[in-house]
Amino acid sequence: MPDQNFPRRRRAVPAAARPPRLLLFNKPYGVLTQFSDDQGRATLKDFIDVPGVYPAGRLDRDSEGLLLLTNQGSLQARIADPRHKMSKTYWVQVEGQATAAQLRQLCHGVMLKDGPTLPAQAELLAPPALWPRQPPVRFRRHIPTTWLAITLREGRNRQVRRMTAAVGLPTLRLVRVRIGPWRLDGLLPGLWREAESEKILV
């Protein structure tokens, strides 16, 4: 008979048995997509106090916008693994006036050092009503800028920036606004919300 003076040990709940959770986070500029950093830089820990969730994919420190976090490994793989070809849309401010020829290059695929990119969607975008970036974007006087909406189905390192640079349009600001069916939809920088359970792909 067990000794009643000692509390019973709780059994750990297997990850697969936990209710699936999916967080939509608007990552500010300068924040790392990890929960710790030995150099004292801003991380997800400064904004998200939810145990057991991890980023599904990455977003560069100098990029902003939608980052998904989940407690389900299968969902994390489905979102982050390029083999699933989950599309991602970025609003990109570039230096220079984008031409029809440059847009065609982006759409047809661009040759990068690690090989050609897959065909993408790229179109002109009216300047969006976004939050001010901190620190502000540095502009060069007398040089116009253009906003583009670029949608990819692959996820190479710094791919959007490398693509725009390859066609002569250096990126000044990059904001991810959509991953698959999930969108920012007015979520302010540094804030997160939980996806509705019926919209979580398991």
Coordinates of C-alpha atoms in Angstrom, one line a residue, residues 90-94 96-98 123-132 139 144-149 172-173 175 177:
Y90 CA 6.0 39.2 -47.9
W91 CA 5.6 43.0 -48.3
V92 CA 8.9 44.3 -49.4
Q93 CA 10.1 47.9 -49.7
V94 CA 13.0 48.0 -52.2
G96 CA 14.6 51.9 -56.9
Q97 CA 11.6 52.0 -59.2
A98 CA 10.7 48.4 -60.0
E123 CA 3.6 42.4 -58.1
L124 CA 3.6 46.1 -57.3
L125 CA 2.0 47.1 -54.0
A126 CA 0.6 50.4 -52.9
P127 CA 2.5 51.7 -49.9
P128 CA 0.8 49.7 -47.0
A129 CA -0.3 51.3 -43.8
L130 CA 2.3 49.7 -41.5
W131 CA 3.6 50.5 -38.1
P132 CA 6.7 52.7 -38.0
F139 CA 16.7 56.1 -47.3
P144 CA 12.7 56.4 -55.1
T145 CA 11.5 53.2 -53.4
T146 CA 8.9 50.7 -54.4
W147 CA 6.7 48.3 -52.4
L148 CA 6.3 44.7 -53.7
A149 CA 4.2 41.8 -52.7
L172 CA 15.1 48.2 -47.4
R173 CA 12.3 46.7 -45.3
V175 CA 7.5 42.2 -43.5
V177 CA 2.2 39.0 -43.7

